[in-house]
Structures are given as C-alpha cells and as structure tokens.
mmCIF file of C-alpha atoms and ligand atoms in Angstrom:
data_model
loop_
_atom_site.group_PDB
_atom_site.id
_atom_site.type_symbol
_atom_site.label_atom_id
_atom_site.label_comp_id
_atom_site.label_asym_id
_atom_site.label_seq_id
_atom_site.Cartn_x
_atom_site.Cartn_y
_atom_site.Cartn_z
ATOM 1 C CA UNK M 35 103.286 130.736 102.536
ATOM 2 C CA UNK M 36 100.640 129.106 104.948
ATOM 3 C CA UNK M 37 100.674 125.410 104.066
ATOM 4 C CA UNK M 38 99.664 123.084 106.895
ATOM 5 C CA UNK M 39 101.447 119.865 106.799
ATOM 6 C CA UNK M 40 99.563 116.771 105.851
ATOM 7 C CA UNK M 41 100.411 113.156 106.789
ATOM 8 C CA UNK M 42 98.379 110.665 104.725
ATOM 9 C CA UNK M 43 98.631 106.931 105.320
ATOM 10 C CA UNK M 44 98.277 104.560 102.382
ATOM 11 C CA UNK M 45 97.571 100.960 103.691
ATOM 12 C CA UNK M 46 97.519 99.573 100.035
ATOM 13 C CA UNK M 47 96.109 95.918 100.141
ATOM 14 C CA UNK M 48 97.091 95.012 103.585
ATOM 15 C CA UNK M 49 95.391 93.777 106.701
ATOM 16 C CA UNK M 50 92.382 91.484 107.460
ATOM 17 C CA UNK M 51 89.346 93.126 109.113
ATOM 18 C CA UNK M 52 90.459 92.143 112.516
ATOM 19 C CA UNK M 53 94.042 93.577 111.728
ATOM 20 C CA UNK M 54 92.543 96.778 110.558
ATOM 21 C CA UNK M 55 90.389 97.145 113.645
ATOM 22 C CA UNK M 56 93.399 96.631 115.900
ATOM 23 C CA UNK M 57 95.538 99.104 114.141
ATOM 24 C CA UNK M 58 92.798 101.640 114.127
ATOM 25 C CA UNK M 59 92.343 101.166 117.795
ATOM 26 C CA UNK M 60 96.013 101.703 118.525
ATOM 27 C CA UNK M 61 96.235 104.910 116.408
ATOM 28 C CA UNK M 62 93.194 106.288 118.139
ATOM 29 C CA UNK M 63 94.327 105.306 121.588
ATOM 30 C CA UNK M 64 97.685 106.835 120.999
ATOM 31 C CA UNK M 65 97.095 109.975 119.195
ATOM 32 C CA UNK M 66 96.190 113.207 120.954
ATOM 33 C CA UNK M 67 95.572 115.369 118.027
ATOM 34 C CA UNK M 68 97.975 117.371 115.944
ATOM 35 C CA UNK M 69 98.284 121.179 115.781
ATOM 36 C CA UNK M 70 100.169 121.821 112.651
ATOM 37 C CA UNK M 71 99.171 118.848 110.507
ATOM 38 C CA UNK M 72 96.246 117.090 108.977
ATOM 39 C CA UNK M 73 96.141 113.461 109.242
ATOM 40 C CA UNK M 74 94.439 111.223 106.578
ATOM 41 C CA UNK M 75 94.224 107.605 106.233
ATOM 42 C CA UNK M 76 93.500 105.710 103.112
ATOM 43 C CA UNK M 77 92.116 102.183 103.743
ATOM 44 C CA UNK M 78 90.902 99.335 101.520
ATOM 45 C CA UNK M 79 87.467 99.777 100.372
ATOM 46 C CA UNK M 80 85.982 97.180 102.499
ATOM 47 C CA UNK M 81 86.967 98.844 105.647
ATOM 48 C CA UNK M 82 85.657 102.251 104.781
ATOM 49 C CA UNK M 83 82.048 101.699 105.736
ATOM 50 C CA UNK M 84 82.961 101.469 109.518
ATOM 51 C CA UNK M 85 85.618 104.230 109.441
ATOM 52 C CA UNK M 86 83.233 107.042 110.097
ATOM 53 C CA UNK M 87 82.490 105.625 113.664
ATOM 54 C CA UNK M 88 86.047 104.552 114.207
ATOM 55 C CA UNK M 89 87.544 107.750 113.731
ATOM 56 C CA UNK M 90 84.662 109.949 114.891
ATOM 57 C CA UNK M 91 86.131 112.620 117.245
ATOM 58 C CA UNK M 92 89.890 111.681 116.465
ATOM 59 C CA UNK M 93 90.215 114.431 113.811
ATOM 60 C CA UNK M 94 91.591 111.992 111.480
ATOM 61 C CA UNK M 95 90.153 111.952 108.037
ATOM 62 C CA UNK M 96 89.650 108.687 105.915
ATOM 63 C CA UNK M 97 89.558 108.023 102.284
ATOM 64 C CA UNK M 98 90.166 105.679 99.552
ATOM 65 C CA UNK M 99 93.010 104.667 97.302
ATOM 66 C CA UNK M 100 91.182 104.718 93.981
ATOM 67 C CA UNK M 101 87.692 105.221 92.433
ATOM 68 C CA UNK M 102 86.158 105.090 89.023
ATOM 69 C CA UNK M 103 85.383 107.960 86.645
ATOM 70 C CA UNK M 104 81.590 107.528 86.678
ATOM 71 C CA UNK M 105 79.029 108.109 89.494
ATOM 72 C CA UNK M 106 77.030 104.946 88.762
ATOM 73 C CA UNK M 107 76.271 102.346 85.990
ATOM 74 C CA UNK M 108 77.011 98.790 84.936
ATOM 75 C CA UNK M 109 80.694 98.842 85.671
ATOM 76 C CA UNK M 110 81.137 95.714 87.454
ATOM 77 C CA UNK M 111 83.725 95.673 90.314
ATOM 78 C CA UNK M 112 84.103 99.285 90.440
ATOM 79 C CA UNK M 113 83.525 101.839 93.087
ATOM 80 C CA UNK M 114 82.476 105.350 92.583
ATOM 81 C CA UNK M 115 83.583 108.676 93.949
ATOM 82 C CA UNK M 116 79.966 109.325 94.804
ATOM 83 C CA UNK M 117 79.731 106.113 96.808
ATOM 84 C CA UNK M 118 82.906 107.038 98.655
ATOM 85 C CA UNK M 119 81.443 110.337 99.626
ATOM 86 C CA UNK M 120 78.237 108.921 100.783
ATOM 87 C CA UNK M 121 79.977 106.984 103.514
ATOM 88 C CA UNK M 122 82.161 109.948 104.648
ATOM 89 C CA UNK M 123 85.382 109.854 102.804
ATOM 90 C CA UNK M 124 86.842 113.190 102.319
ATOM 91 C CA UNK M 125 89.687 112.260 100.016
ATOM 92 C CA UNK M 126 90.969 109.700 97.426
ATOM 93 C CA UNK M 127 94.419 108.771 96.086
ATOM 94 C CA UNK M 128 94.588 108.698 92.313
ATOM 95 C CA UNK M 129 97.322 107.917 89.953
ATOM 96 C CA UNK M 130 99.478 105.858 92.372
ATOM 97 C CA UNK M 131 102.476 104.212 90.483
ATOM 98 C CA UNK M 132 101.027 100.838 91.440
ATOM 99 C CA UNK M 133 97.764 101.507 89.651
ATOM 100 C CA UNK M 134 99.857 102.768 86.619
ATOM 101 C CA UNK M 135 102.038 99.843 86.532
ATOM 102 C CA UNK M 136 99.611 97.070 87.284
ATOM 103 C CA UNK M 137 96.390 98.322 86.147
ATOM 104 C CA UNK M 138 97.571 100.253 83.196
ATOM 105 C CA UNK M 139 96.316 103.887 84.345
ATOM 106 C CA UNK M 140 97.102 106.653 82.104
ATOM 107 C CA UNK M 141 97.385 110.297 82.866
ATOM 108 C CA UNK M 142 94.239 110.800 80.836
ATOM 109 C CA UNK M 143 92.262 108.174 82.664
ATOM 110 C CA UNK M 144 93.577 109.789 85.932
ATOM 111 C CA UNK M 145 92.270 113.175 85.016
ATOM 112 C CA UNK M 146 88.740 111.802 84.359
ATOM 113 C CA UNK M 147 88.997 110.078 87.796
ATOM 114 C CA UNK M 148 90.072 113.441 89.425
ATOM 115 C CA UNK M 149 87.345 115.382 87.899
ATOM 116 C CA UNK M 150 84.725 112.639 89.165
ATOM 117 C CA UNK M 151 86.441 112.904 92.645
ATOM 118 C CA UNK M 152 85.936 116.963 92.502
ATOM 119 C CA UNK M 153 82.371 116.779 91.262
ATOM 120 C CA UNK M 154 81.614 114.726 94.322
ATOM 121 C CA UNK M 155 83.483 116.918 96.887
ATOM 122 C CA UNK M 156 86.289 114.353 97.428
ATOM 123 C CA UNK M 157 89.847 115.901 97.390
ATOM 124 C CA UNK M 158 92.093 114.103 95.107
ATOM 125 C CA UNK M 159 95.591 113.147 96.156
ATOM 126 C CA UNK M 160 97.264 112.952 92.689
ATOM 127 C CA UNK M 161 100.526 110.911 92.545
ATOM 128 C CA UNK M 162 103.342 111.442 90.033
ATOM 129 C CA UNK M 163 106.783 110.304 89.934
ATOM 130 C CA UNK M 164 109.519 108.629 87.695
ATOM 131 C CA UNK M 165 110.981 105.060 87.528
ATOM 132 C CA UNK M 166 114.675 104.431 88.129
ATOM 133 C CA UNK M 167 115.347 104.191 84.496
ATOM 134 C CA UNK M 168 113.867 107.671 83.753
ATOM 135 C CA UNK M 169 115.751 109.196 86.527
ATOM 136 C CA UNK M 170 119.049 107.377 85.201
ATOM 137 C CA UNK M 171 118.412 108.701 81.963
ATOM 138 C CA UNK M 172 117.853 112.237 83.278
ATOM 139 C CA UNK M 173 114.368 112.480 82.296
ATOM 140 C CA UNK M 174 112.746 112.824 85.604
ATOM 141 C CA UNK M 175 111.748 116.302 85.323
ATOM 142 C CA UNK M 176 110.394 115.931 82.026
ATOM 143 C CA UNK M 177 108.267 112.849 83.131
ATOM 144 C CA UNK M 178 106.824 114.597 86.143
ATOM 145 C CA UNK M 179 106.108 117.683 84.121
ATOM 146 C CA UNK M 180 104.046 115.649 81.645
ATOM 147 C CA UNK M 181 102.142 113.730 84.347
ATOM 148 C CA UNK M 182 101.283 117.189 85.940
ATOM 149 C CA UNK M 183 100.464 118.900 82.647
ATOM 150 C CA UNK M 184 97.937 115.981 81.408
ATOM 151 C CA UNK M 185 96.197 115.228 84.631
ATOM 152 C CA UNK M 186 96.013 118.754 86.127
ATOM 153 C CA UNK M 187 96.401 121.531 83.673
ATOM 154 C CA UNK M 188 92.829 121.057 82.340
ATOM 155 C CA UNK M 189 91.331 121.812 85.774
ATOM 156 C CA UNK M 190 89.845 125.122 86.648
ATOM 157 C CA UNK M 191 91.505 127.769 89.037
ATOM 158 C CA UNK M 192 88.968 126.593 91.456
ATOM 159 C CA UNK M 193 89.339 122.735 91.180
ATOM 160 C CA UNK M 194 93.117 122.973 91.478
ATOM 161 C CA UNK M 195 92.917 124.327 94.869
ATOM 162 C CA UNK M 196 91.305 121.073 96.066
ATOM 163 C CA UNK M 197 94.015 118.944 94.695
ATOM 164 C CA UNK M 198 97.018 117.692 96.819
ATOM 165 C CA UNK M 199 100.165 116.412 94.837
ATOM 166 C CA UNK M 200 102.279 113.565 95.898
ATOM 167 C CA UNK M 201 105.579 113.159 94.463
ATOM 168 C CA UNK M 202 106.494 109.495 94.642
ATOM 169 C CA UNK M 203 109.652 108.300 92.696
ATOM 170 C CA UNK M 204 108.710 104.887 91.863
ATOM 171 C CA UNK M 205 112.336 103.675 92.887
ATOM 172 C CA UNK M 206 111.830 104.608 96.427
ATOM 173 C CA UNK M 207 108.463 103.193 96.927
ATOM 174 C CA UNK M 208 108.587 100.127 99.348
ATOM 175 C CA UNK M 209 112.245 99.740 98.666
ATOM 176 C CA UNK M 210 113.591 101.355 101.764
ATOM 177 C CA UNK M 211 115.488 103.730 99.657
ATOM 178 C CA UNK M 212 114.052 107.243 100.003
ATOM 179 C CA UNK M 213 114.833 110.210 97.889
ATOM 180 C CA UNK M 214 117.490 112.363 99.728
ATOM 181 C CA UNK M 215 115.657 115.527 101.011
ATOM 182 C CA UNK M 216 117.739 117.602 98.347
ATOM 183 C CA UNK M 217 116.316 115.251 95.453
ATOM 184 C CA UNK M 218 112.889 115.467 96.798
ATOM 185 C CA UNK M 219 112.970 119.295 97.212
ATOM 186 C CA UNK M 220 114.405 119.750 93.769
ATOM 187 C CA UNK M 221 111.185 117.915 92.310
ATOM 188 C CA UNK M 222 108.898 119.575 94.668
ATOM 189 C CA UNK M 223 110.219 123.038 93.458
ATOM 190 C CA UNK M 224 109.854 121.972 89.907
ATOM 191 C CA UNK M 225 106.366 120.784 90.481
ATOM 192 C CA UNK M 226 105.312 124.097 92.258
ATOM 193 C CA UNK M 227 106.972 126.075 89.406
ATOM 194 C CA UNK M 228 104.977 124.133 86.890
ATOM 195 C CA UNK M 229 101.804 124.801 88.949
ATOM 196 C CA UNK M 230 102.450 128.478 89.140
ATOM 197 C CA UNK M 231 103.240 128.966 85.483
ATOM 198 C CA UNK M 232 99.619 127.605 84.777
ATOM 199 C CA UNK M 233 97.577 128.656 87.936
ATOM 200 C CA UNK M 234 99.434 131.658 89.333
ATOM 201 C CA UNK M 235 101.963 131.998 92.266
ATOM 202 C CA UNK M 236 99.350 132.577 94.843
ATOM 203 C CA UNK M 237 97.409 129.433 93.880
ATOM 204 C CA UNK M 238 100.566 127.182 93.570
ATOM 205 C CA UNK M 239 101.702 128.499 96.851
ATOM 206 C CA UNK M 240 98.776 127.075 98.622
ATOM 207 C CA UNK M 241 98.803 123.594 97.087
ATOM 208 C CA UNK M 242 100.277 120.819 99.098
ATOM 209 C CA UNK M 243 102.938 118.609 97.787
ATOM 210 C CA UNK M 244 103.712 115.506 99.730
ATOM 211 C CA UNK M 245 106.545 113.232 99.424
ATOM 212 C CA UNK M 246 106.067 109.574 99.175
ATOM 213 C CA UNK M 247 108.469 106.579 98.953
ATOM 214 C CA UNK M 248 109.998 104.996 102.062
ATOM 215 C CA UNK M 249 109.040 107.754 104.478
ATOM 216 C CA UNK M 250 110.114 106.368 107.980
ATOM 217 C CA UNK M 251 110.120 107.725 111.635
ATOM 218 C CA UNK M 252 113.980 108.125 110.936
ATOM 219 C CA UNK M 253 113.925 110.162 107.771
ATOM 220 C CA UNK M 254 110.607 111.940 108.164
ATOM 221 C CA UNK M 255 111.684 115.039 109.938
ATOM 222 C CA UNK M 256 114.578 115.968 107.361
ATOM 223 C CA UNK M 257 112.145 115.520 104.499
ATOM 224 C CA UNK M 258 109.428 117.536 105.876
ATOM 225 C CA UNK M 259 111.878 120.417 106.670
ATOM 226 C CA UNK M 260 112.569 121.235 103.111
ATOM 227 C CA UNK M 261 110.740 124.324 101.858
ATOM 228 C CA UNK M 262 108.526 122.711 99.404
ATOM 229 C CA UNK M 263 107.678 119.433 101.135
ATOM 230 C CA UNK M 264 104.415 119.569 102.860
ATOM 231 C CA UNK M 265 104.303 116.213 104.506
ATOM 232 C CA UNK M 266 104.150 112.650 103.247
ATOM 233 C CA UNK M 267 102.253 109.808 101.560
ATOM 234 C CA UNK M 268 103.167 106.885 103.826
ATOM 235 C CA UNK M 269 102.855 103.444 102.741
ATOM 236 C CA UNK M 270 104.601 100.557 104.801
ATOM 237 C CA UNK M 271 105.308 102.777 107.963
ATOM 238 C CA UNK M 272 101.553 103.581 107.994
ATOM 239 C CA UNK M 273 100.579 100.052 108.735
ATOM 240 C CA UNK M 274 102.298 100.038 112.140
ATOM 241 C CA UNK M 275 100.487 102.485 114.466
ATOM 242 C CA UNK M 276 103.406 103.654 116.534
ATOM 243 C CA UNK M 277 105.358 104.279 113.353
ATOM 244 C CA UNK M 278 102.654 106.264 111.753
ATOM 245 C CA UNK M 279 102.278 108.315 114.978
ATOM 246 C CA UNK M 280 105.944 109.038 114.957
ATOM 247 C CA UNK M 281 105.784 110.390 111.386
ATOM 248 C CA UNK M 282 102.922 112.574 112.515
ATOM 249 C CA UNK M 283 105.105 113.761 115.299
ATOM 250 C CA UNK M 284 107.886 114.579 112.973
ATOM 251 C CA UNK M 285 105.504 116.798 110.951
ATOM 252 C CA UNK M 286 104.416 118.598 114.059
HETATM 253 P P1 PGA U 422 106.198 103.350 100.993
HETATM 254 O O1 PGA U 422 104.860 103.443 100.025
HETATM 255 O O2 PGA U 422 106.044 104.443 102.056
HETATM 256 O O3 PGA U 422 106.040 101.948 101.492
HETATM 257 O O4 PGA U 422 107.332 103.478 100.118
HETATM 258 C C1 PGA U 422 104.544 104.708 99.685
HETATM 259 C C2 PGA U 422 103.405 104.892 98.882
HETATM 260 O O5 PGA U 422 103.530 103.918 97.830
HETATM 261 O O6 PGA U 422 102.587 105.728 98.750
#
C-alpha cells in the first residue's frame, strides 16, 4: 500500500477577491512544503485565473468545485472542464452533497461530469455520503454503495485510477460534528471493498479515499491515522490559513 496522503481545501462560496489574496499569501508564506502529502485547494471559479501565478513554486495544486458535462456550447452560466484545464487547474470536486441538495445533481449527472473532467485531464474528487436520516435508518452502507456504483462503475480501469473519492457524511459537513475515526474507517473500508470488487485489489489499493466533514486541526491526526483514510477534504478549516496548515502537518 503506497498511498500518499492528500489534503484538499474546499473554500465553497466564501471570500472576496481581497480576502482570497490575503489567505493565499498567508498560506504560501507559512507553507514550507510537504514530504508525504499532496496539497490541493479548490477555490471559487472567479479566483482561479490568478491561481497559477499565486501558487507557482509552492507545490500546491489548485482546482474547482464543480464543472459542466460539456466542453463548450450555449450553456449560459456554466464552466467546462476544458476551460478549467486551460487555466492550469489539475482537479475538480464533483458530486458534493451541497450540489446534490441545492442544485439537484444526481449520480447520473455527476458521472457525466466525471467523464468530462477525465477527458480534459482533470482529476475528479468524487464526493459521496449519507444523510443523518439515512444513517439512523441503517441505510448508510447501501446509500454510499449506490453512489459509488452509479457514478464510478462505468469508468474504465484506466479512468478510475485518476479518481479520488471523498466520503463526506452529510451530517458532519459544517456542523462541527465529525464522524468518529471508527465510523469513517468502516465506511472507507466499505468503499475500498466495492472498488476492489469492480476494479481489482491492486487498483483499489491505490485509490485515495478522503474523509470530509468537520475536519479540524484537533481531530485530523486521529482521522488520518486510520488504515483507509488517505487525507481530508476540508471545508471550514481551509478558510483559515493557519488551521489549514495545521491539518497538513497532521497528515505529515
Ligand atoms: P467542513 O466541509 O469541513 O466545513 O465540514 C467539508 C466539505 O464540505 O467538503
């Protein structure tokens, strides 16, 4: 097993241009590189054009929080994977629960987006996870299984190797209540078993599965020390430079 940890920040719809510049400067100034982890930051679209210059030489990769299924066309208001790639993005978060909840994204649509990202050489971070009701009803493993099967099982052996999975229990996102390391590990192991049943052990052993949902400097180390947790997708704590840096340290 040789999975390098990955810490990915997800800024969501936060920060003005000035605030974004200030946060990036603080991160760059205090970040001295990571040996054992990759560091990615997903910013709002409007700040990505500048990112190439801002992150140059830092080793931090930047990407987006969504993209459309098509490369170009009359789709007012949408942004394509092709456009993102053309300004230097290397990854895109797809299927976040907020997009599922507020923008009615389905597993089928997300699959189309994943394909478009892959065709444009962007690495998708595919988010899955159950709601509190689904967990309380004991359906969490089945729900996540369906999300994984519908959005990922039609990919080729080659394509799946470019995908990162993020397990984000909806009840833990932005609530301050994180899944316990045991709960998260159980689900991550479940996801890896599913991937292994479809793509084989070797491929599944190399796919990174991130945990997301109230990752903070105080809980990061314990979460990341679980066998199948390969880092974090970090929302709220990624908005504060020093907290984000502490979470990277925890992964190191
Ligand atoms: P949170 O968000 O860290 O603020 O809970 C995580 C996410 O939604 O990716």
